[in-house]
mmCIF file of C-alpha atoms in Angstrom:
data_model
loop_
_atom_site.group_PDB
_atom_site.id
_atom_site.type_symbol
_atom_site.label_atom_id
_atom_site.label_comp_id
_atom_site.label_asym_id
_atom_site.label_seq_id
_atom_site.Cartn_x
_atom_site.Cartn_y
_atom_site.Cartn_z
ATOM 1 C CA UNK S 68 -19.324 18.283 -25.986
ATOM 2 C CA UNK S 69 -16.172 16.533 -25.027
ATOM 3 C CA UNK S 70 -15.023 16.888 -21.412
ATOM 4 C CA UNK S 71 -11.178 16.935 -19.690
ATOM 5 C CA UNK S 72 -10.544 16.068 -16.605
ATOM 6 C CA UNK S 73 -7.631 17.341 -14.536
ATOM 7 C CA UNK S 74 -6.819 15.569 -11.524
ATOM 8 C CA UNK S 75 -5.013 17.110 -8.787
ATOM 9 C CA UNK S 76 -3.623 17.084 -5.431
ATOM 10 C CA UNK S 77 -5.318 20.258 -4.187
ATOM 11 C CA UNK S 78 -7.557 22.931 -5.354
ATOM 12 C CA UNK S 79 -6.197 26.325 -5.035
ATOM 13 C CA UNK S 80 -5.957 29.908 -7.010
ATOM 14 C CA UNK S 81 -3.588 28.703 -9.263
ATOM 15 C CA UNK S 82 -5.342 25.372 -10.108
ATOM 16 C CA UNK S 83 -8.656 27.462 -10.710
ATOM 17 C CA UNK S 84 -6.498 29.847 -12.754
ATOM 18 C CA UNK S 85 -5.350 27.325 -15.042
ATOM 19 C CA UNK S 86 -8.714 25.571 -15.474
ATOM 20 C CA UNK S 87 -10.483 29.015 -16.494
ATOM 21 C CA UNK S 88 -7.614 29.815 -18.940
ATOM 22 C CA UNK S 89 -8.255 26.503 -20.630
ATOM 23 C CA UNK S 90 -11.958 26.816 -20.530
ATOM 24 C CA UNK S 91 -11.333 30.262 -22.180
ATOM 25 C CA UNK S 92 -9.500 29.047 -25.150
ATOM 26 C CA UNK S 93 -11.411 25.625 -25.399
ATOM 27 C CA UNK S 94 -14.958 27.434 -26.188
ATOM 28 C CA UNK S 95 -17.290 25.296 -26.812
ATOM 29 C CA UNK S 96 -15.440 22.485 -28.126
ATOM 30 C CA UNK S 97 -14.947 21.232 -24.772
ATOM 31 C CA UNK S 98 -15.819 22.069 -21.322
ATOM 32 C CA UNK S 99 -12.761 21.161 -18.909
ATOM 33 C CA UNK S 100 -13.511 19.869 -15.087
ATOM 34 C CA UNK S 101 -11.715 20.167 -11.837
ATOM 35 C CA UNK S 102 -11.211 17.308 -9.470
ATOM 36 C CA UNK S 103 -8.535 15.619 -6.334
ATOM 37 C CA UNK S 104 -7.131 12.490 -6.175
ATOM 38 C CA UNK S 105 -9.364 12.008 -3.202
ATOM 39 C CA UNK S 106 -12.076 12.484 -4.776
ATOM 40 C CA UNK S 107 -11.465 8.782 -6.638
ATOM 41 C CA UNK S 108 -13.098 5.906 -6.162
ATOM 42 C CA UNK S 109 -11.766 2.735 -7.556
ATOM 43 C CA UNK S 110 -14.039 -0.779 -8.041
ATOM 44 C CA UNK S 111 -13.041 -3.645 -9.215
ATOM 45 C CA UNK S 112 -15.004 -6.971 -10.245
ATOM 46 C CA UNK S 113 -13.024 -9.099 -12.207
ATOM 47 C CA UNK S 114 -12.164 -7.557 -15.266
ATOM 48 C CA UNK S 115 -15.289 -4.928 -14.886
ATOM 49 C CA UNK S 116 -12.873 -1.775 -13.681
ATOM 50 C CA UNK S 117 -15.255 0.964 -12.843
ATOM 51 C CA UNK S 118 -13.374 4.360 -11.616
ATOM 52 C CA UNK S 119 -15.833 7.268 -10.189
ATOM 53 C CA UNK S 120 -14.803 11.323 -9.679
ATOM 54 C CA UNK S 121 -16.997 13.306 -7.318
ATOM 55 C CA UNK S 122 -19.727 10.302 -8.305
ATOM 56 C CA UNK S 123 -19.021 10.846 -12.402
ATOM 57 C CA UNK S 124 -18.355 7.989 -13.995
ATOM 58 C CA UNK S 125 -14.657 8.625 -16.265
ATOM 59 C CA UNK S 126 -15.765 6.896 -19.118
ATOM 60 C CA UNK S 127 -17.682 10.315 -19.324
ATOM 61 C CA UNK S 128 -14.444 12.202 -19.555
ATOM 62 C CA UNK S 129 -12.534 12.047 -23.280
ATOM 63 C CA UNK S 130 -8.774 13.322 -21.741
ATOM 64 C CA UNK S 131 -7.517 13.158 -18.305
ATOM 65 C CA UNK S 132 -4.428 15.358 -17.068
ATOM 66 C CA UNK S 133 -2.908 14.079 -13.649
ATOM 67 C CA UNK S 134 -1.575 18.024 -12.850
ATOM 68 C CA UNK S 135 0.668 17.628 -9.642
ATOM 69 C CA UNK S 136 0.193 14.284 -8.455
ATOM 70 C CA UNK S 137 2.794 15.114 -5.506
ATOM 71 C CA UNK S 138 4.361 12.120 -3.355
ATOM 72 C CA UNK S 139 0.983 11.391 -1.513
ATOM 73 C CA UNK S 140 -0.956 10.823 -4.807
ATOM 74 C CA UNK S 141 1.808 9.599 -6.494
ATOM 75 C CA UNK S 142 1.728 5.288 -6.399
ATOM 76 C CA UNK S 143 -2.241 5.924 -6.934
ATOM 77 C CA UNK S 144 -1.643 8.084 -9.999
ATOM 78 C CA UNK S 145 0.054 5.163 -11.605
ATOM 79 C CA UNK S 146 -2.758 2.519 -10.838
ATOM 80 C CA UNK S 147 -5.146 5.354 -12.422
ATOM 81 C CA UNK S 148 -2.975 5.191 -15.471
ATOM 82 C CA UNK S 149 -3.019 1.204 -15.522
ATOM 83 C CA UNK S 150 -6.893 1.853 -15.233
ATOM 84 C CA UNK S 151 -7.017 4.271 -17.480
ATOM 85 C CA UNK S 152 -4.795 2.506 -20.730
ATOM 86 C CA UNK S 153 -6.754 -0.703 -19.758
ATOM 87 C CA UNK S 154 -10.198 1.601 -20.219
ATOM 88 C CA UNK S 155 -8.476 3.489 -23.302
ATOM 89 C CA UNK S 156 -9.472 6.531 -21.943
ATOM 90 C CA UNK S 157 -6.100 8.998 -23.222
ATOM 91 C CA UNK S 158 -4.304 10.502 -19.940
ATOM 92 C CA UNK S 159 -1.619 12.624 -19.542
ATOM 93 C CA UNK S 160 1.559 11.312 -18.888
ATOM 94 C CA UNK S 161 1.678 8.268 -20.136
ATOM 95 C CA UNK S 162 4.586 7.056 -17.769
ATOM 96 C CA UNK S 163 2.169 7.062 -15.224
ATOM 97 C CA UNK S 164 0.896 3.588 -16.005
ATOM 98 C CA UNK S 165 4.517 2.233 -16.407
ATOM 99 C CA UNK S 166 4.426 2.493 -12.611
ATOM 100 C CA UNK S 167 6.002 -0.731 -11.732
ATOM 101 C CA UNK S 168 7.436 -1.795 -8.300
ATOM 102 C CA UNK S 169 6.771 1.527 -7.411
ATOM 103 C CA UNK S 170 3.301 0.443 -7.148
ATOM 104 C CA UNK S 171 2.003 -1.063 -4.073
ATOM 105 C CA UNK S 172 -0.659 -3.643 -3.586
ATOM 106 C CA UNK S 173 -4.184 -2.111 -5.055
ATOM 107 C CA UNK S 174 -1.631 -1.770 -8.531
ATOM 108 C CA UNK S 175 -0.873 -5.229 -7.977
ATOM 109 C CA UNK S 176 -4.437 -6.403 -7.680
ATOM 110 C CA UNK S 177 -5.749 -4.304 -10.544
ATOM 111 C CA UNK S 178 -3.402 -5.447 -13.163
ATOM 112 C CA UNK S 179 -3.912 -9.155 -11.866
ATOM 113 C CA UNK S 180 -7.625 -8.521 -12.232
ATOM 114 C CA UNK S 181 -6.833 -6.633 -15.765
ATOM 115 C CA UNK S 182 -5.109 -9.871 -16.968
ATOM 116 C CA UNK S 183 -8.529 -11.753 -16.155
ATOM 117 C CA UNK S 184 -6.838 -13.415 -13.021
ATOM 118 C CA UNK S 185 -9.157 -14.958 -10.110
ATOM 119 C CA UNK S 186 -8.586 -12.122 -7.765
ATOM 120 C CA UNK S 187 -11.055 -10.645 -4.966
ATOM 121 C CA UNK S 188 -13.582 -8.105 -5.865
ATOM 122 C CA UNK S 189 -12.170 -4.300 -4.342
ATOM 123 C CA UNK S 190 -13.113 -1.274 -3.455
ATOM 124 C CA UNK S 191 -10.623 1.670 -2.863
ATOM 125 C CA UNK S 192 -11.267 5.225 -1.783
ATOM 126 C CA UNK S 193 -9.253 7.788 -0.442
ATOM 127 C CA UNK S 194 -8.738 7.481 3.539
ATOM 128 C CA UNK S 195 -10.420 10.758 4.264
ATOM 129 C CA UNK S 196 -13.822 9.540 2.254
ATOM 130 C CA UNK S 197 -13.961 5.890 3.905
ATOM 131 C CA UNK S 198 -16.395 6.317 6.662
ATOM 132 C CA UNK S 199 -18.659 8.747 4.442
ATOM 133 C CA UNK S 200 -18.714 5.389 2.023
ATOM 134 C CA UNK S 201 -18.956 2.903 5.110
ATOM 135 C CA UNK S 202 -22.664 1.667 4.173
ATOM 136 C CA UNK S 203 -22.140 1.222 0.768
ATOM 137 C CA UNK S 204 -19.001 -0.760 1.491
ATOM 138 C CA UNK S 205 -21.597 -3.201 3.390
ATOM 139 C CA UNK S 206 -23.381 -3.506 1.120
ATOM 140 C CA UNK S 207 -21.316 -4.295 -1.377
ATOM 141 C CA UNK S 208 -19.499 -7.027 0.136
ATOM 142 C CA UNK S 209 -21.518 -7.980 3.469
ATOM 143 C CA UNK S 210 -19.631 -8.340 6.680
ATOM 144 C CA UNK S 211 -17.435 -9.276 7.833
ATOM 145 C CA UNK S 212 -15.137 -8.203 5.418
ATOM 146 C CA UNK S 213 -11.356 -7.409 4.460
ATOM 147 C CA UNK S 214 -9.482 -4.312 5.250
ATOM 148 C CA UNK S 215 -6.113 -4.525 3.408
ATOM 149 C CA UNK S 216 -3.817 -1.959 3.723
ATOM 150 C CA UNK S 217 -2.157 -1.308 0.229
ATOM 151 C CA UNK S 218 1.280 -1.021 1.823
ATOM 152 C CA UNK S 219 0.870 -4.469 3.981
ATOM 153 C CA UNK S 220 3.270 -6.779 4.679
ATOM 154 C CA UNK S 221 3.521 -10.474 6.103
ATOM 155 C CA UNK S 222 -0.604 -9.996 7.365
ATOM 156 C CA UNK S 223 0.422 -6.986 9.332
ATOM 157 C CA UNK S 224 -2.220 -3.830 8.113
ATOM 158 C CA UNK S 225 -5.211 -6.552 7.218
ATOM 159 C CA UNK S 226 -7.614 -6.699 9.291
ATOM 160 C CA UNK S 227 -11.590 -8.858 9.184
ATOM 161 C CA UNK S 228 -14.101 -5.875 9.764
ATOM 162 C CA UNK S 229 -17.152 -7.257 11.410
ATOM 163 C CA UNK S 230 -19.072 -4.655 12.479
ATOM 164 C CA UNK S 231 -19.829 -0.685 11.292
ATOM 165 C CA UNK S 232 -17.695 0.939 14.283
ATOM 166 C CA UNK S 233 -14.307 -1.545 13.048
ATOM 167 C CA UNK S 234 -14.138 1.308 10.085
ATOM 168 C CA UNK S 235 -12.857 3.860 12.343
ATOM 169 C CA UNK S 236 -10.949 1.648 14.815
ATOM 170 C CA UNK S 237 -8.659 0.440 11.726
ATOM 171 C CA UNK S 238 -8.236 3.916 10.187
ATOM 172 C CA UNK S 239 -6.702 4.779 13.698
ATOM 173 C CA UNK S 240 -4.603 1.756 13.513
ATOM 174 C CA UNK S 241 -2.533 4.199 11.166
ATOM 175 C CA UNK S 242 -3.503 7.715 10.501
ATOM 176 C CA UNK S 243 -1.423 8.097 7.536
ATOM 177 C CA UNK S 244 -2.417 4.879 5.447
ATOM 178 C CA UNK S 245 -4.571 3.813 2.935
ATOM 179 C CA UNK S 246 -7.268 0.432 2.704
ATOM 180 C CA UNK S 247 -8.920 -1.108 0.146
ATOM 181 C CA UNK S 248 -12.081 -3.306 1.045
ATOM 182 C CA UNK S 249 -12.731 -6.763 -0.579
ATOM 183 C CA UNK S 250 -15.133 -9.231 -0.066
ATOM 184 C CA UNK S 251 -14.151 -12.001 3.286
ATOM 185 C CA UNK S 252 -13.723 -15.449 1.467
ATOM 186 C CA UNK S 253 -13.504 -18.098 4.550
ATOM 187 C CA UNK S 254 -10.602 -20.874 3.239
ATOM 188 C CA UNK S 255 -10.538 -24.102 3.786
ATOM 189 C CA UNK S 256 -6.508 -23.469 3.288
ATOM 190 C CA UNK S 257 -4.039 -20.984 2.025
ATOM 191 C CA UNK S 258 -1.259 -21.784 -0.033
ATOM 192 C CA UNK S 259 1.877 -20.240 -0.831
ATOM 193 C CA UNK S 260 3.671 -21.014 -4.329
ATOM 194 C CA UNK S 261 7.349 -19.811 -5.155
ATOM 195 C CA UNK S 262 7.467 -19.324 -8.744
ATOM 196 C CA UNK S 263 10.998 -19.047 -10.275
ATOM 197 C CA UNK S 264 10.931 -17.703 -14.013
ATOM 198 C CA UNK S 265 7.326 -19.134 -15.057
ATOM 199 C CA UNK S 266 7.946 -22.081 -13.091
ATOM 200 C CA UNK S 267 6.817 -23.803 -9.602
ATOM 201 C CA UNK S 268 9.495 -24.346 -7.371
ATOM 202 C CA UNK S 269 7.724 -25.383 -3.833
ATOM 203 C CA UNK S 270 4.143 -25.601 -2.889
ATOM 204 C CA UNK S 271 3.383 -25.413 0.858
ATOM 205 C CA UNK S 272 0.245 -24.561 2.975
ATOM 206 C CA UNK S 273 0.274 -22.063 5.731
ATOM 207 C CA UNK S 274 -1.831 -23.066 8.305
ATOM 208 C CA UNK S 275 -2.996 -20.997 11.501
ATOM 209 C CA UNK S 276 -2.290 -22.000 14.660
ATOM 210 C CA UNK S 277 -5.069 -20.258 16.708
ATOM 211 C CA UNK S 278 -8.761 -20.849 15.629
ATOM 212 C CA UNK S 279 -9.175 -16.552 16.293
ATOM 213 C CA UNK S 280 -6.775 -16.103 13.745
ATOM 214 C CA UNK S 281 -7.875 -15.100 10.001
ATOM 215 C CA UNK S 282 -4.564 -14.414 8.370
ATOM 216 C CA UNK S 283 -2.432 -17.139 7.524
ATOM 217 C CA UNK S 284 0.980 -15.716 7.896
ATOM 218 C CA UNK S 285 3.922 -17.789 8.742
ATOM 219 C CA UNK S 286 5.090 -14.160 10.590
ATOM 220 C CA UNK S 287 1.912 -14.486 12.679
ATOM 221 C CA UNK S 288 2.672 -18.078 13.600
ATOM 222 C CA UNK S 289 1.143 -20.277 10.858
ATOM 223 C CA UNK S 290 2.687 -23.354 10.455
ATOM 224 C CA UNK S 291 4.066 -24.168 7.162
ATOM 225 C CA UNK S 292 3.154 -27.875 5.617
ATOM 226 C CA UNK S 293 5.174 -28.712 1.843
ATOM 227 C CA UNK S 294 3.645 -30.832 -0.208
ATOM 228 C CA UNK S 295 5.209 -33.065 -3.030
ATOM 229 C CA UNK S 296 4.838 -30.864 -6.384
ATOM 230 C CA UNK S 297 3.502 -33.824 -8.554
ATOM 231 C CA UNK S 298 0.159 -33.186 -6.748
ATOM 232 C CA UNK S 299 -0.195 -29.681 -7.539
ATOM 233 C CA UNK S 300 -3.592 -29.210 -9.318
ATOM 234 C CA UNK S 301 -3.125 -27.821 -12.547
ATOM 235 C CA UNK S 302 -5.429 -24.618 -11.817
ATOM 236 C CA UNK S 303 -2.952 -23.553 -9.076
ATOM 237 C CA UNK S 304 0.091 -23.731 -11.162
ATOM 238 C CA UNK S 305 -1.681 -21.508 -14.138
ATOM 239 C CA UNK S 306 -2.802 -18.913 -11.883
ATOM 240 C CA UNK S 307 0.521 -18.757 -9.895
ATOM 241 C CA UNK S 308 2.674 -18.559 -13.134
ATOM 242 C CA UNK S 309 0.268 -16.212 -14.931
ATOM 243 C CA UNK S 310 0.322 -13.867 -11.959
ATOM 244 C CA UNK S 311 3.772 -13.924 -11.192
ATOM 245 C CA UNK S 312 4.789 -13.118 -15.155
ATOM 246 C CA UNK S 313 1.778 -10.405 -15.214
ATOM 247 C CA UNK S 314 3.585 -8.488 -12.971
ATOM 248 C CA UNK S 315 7.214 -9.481 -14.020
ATOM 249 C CA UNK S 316 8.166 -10.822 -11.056
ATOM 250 C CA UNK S 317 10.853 -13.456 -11.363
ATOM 251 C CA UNK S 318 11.246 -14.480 -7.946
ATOM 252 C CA UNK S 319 7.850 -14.393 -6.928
ATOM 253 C CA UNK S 320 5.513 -15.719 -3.623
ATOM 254 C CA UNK S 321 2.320 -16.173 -5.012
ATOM 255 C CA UNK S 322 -0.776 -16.578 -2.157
ATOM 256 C CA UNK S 323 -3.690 -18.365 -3.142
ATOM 257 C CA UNK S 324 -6.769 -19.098 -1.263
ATOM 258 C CA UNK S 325 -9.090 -22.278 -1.526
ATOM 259 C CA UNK S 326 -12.672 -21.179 -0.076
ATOM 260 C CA UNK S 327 -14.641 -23.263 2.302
ATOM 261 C CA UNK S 328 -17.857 -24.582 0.932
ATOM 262 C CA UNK S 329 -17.150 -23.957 -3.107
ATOM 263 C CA UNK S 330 -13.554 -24.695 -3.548
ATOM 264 C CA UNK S 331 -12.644 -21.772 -5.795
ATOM 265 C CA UNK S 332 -9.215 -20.766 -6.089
ATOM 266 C CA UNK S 333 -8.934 -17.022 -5.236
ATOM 267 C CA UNK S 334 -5.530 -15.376 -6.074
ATOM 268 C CA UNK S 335 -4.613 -13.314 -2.767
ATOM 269 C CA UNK S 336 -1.157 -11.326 -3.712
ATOM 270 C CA UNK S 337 1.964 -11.766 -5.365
ATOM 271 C CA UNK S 338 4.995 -11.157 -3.214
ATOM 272 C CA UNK S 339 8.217 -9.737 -4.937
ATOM 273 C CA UNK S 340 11.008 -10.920 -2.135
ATOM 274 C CA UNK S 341 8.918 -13.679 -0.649
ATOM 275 C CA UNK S 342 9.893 -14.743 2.756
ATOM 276 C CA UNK S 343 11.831 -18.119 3.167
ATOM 277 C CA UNK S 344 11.943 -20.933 5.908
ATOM 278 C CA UNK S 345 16.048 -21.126 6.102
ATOM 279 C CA UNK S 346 16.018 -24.667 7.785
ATOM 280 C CA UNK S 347 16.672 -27.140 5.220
ATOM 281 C CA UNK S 348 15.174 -29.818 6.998
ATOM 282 C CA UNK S 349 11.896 -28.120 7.031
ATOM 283 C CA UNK S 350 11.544 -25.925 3.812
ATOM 284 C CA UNK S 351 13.462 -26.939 0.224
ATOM 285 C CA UNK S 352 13.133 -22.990 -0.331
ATOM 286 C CA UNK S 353 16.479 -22.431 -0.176
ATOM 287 C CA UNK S 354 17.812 -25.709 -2.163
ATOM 288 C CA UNK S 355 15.577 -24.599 -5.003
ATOM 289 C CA UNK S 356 16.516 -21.104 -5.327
ATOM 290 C CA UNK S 357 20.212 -22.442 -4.653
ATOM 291 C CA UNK S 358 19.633 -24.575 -8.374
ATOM 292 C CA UNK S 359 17.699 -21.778 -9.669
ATOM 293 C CA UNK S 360 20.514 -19.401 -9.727
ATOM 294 C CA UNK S 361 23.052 -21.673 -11.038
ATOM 295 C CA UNK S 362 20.705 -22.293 -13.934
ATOM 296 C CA UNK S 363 20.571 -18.736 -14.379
ATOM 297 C CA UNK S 364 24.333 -18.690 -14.395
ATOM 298 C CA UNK S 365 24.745 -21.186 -16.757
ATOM 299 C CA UNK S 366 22.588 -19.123 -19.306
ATOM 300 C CA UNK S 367 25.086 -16.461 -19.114
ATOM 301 C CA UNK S 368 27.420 -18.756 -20.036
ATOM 302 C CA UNK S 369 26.241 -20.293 -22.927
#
């Protein structure tokens, strides 16, 4: 028998009303199932995307209906549609996965992952199920491991977890906001590449200053070393272009990650509106945006 799926913010009468009235004219030629937003789980490995309901996997489902997303549900409605075109599983409506900057940073990191980009293995659930999925999370990825809040911004909201009580401490941290968890990849150095229209502009390293901090955030006081762009390795550049076009980004800070001990190139996070060094004699961030414009200016032109 096939099964549908509605997804919605809350279960009440009218919810329950609807679902019965469907079942009722359905019969037997499919059964139709009730289920939150919160009650999604969201792993992702690569380009292995595996999305759970109430523990049911929703490859089992044939149709979903997102009924009444609402504006808390709303920006993870649209990565369920990404997931859910990518899984070609049909869902109702389509728009959803046309999400776009409205998206925030788990929709970033699926549809890098999607486009079979380097990116760190996830997992998301809703805030209210995180500590009921706290040993599993271990397990998963170990400790310590990454909290990342999906609204974060210059390493503010991401936080190394390394021990089972941290779970609670960093839901408190903000008792409105949602985490993903990923696996803690130590670097031997982070990099950050501005990518102007499929191209590499400036390559720099951000470097912490304090050996107790993680996060590599100029805004946290890493210091910023540029390096000469004929000595970018060609692996860098791909991913950084790639990633930056996969999301149509056109002015784009792309963070990438070289681990201690193997080497591999992890793709952190793209960064529409990337944060510049305004000094000229330290960053050329501003001289190559500066000739990136007038190109643009000159194709109007032509």
């Amino acid at each position: 028998m096939k099964k549908i799926l509605l997804l919605i913010d809350k279960i009440g009468r009218k919810k329950e009303v609807l679902t019965l009235g469907l079942q009722e004219y359905l019969g037997e030629k499919a059964r139709v199932y009730l289920a939150r937003f919160s009650d999604v789980v969201v792993e992702v490995d690569g380009k292995n995307i595996e999305i759970k309901v109430e523990e049911r996997d929703i490859r089992e489902f044939s149709l979903v209906y997102f009924r009444r997303a609402g504006i808390d549900y709303f920006t993870l409605t649209g990565t369920l549609g990404v997931c859910l075109k990518y899984l070609n599983i049909p869902f109702f409506d389509n728009a959803f996965a046309q999400i776009g900057p409205a998206g925030n940073k788990l929709t970033s990191q699926v549809r890098l992952a999607i486009a079979g980009l380097p990116t760190i293995p996830l997992f998301f659930c809703w805030r209210t199920k995180v500590l009921g999925n706290v040993e599993y999370i271990i397990s998963k990825f170990g400790l310590p491991l990454i909290a990342k809040k999906t609204t974060s911004q210059q390493g503010r909201g991401v936080f190394l977890v390394k021990e089972k009580q941290d779970f609670e401490k960093i839901l408190a941290t903000d008792p409105e906001g949602e985490f993903f968890f990923q696996k803690y990849c130590p670097a031997k150095k982070e990099y950050r590449l501005l990518v102007l229209r499929e191209k590499v502009r400036v390559w720099e390293a951000k470097i912490p200053t304090s050996p107790k901090e993680f996060r590599s955030n100029v805004a946290l006081g890493a210091r910023e070393e540029f390096y000469n762009l004929a000595d970018l390795p060609f692996n860098m550049e791909e991913v950084a272009v790639k990633a930056a076009k996969t999301l149509n980004i056109q002015i784009a800070g792309v963070d990438l990650l070289e681990e201690k001990g193997t080497g591999k190139v992890w793709l952190l996070e793209v960064n529409r509106g990337p944060g510049f060094t305004y000094d000229k004699n330290v960053s050329p961030e501003i001289k190559e945006l500066a000739s990136f414009f007038l190109e643009e200016l000159r194709k109007e032109d032509e």
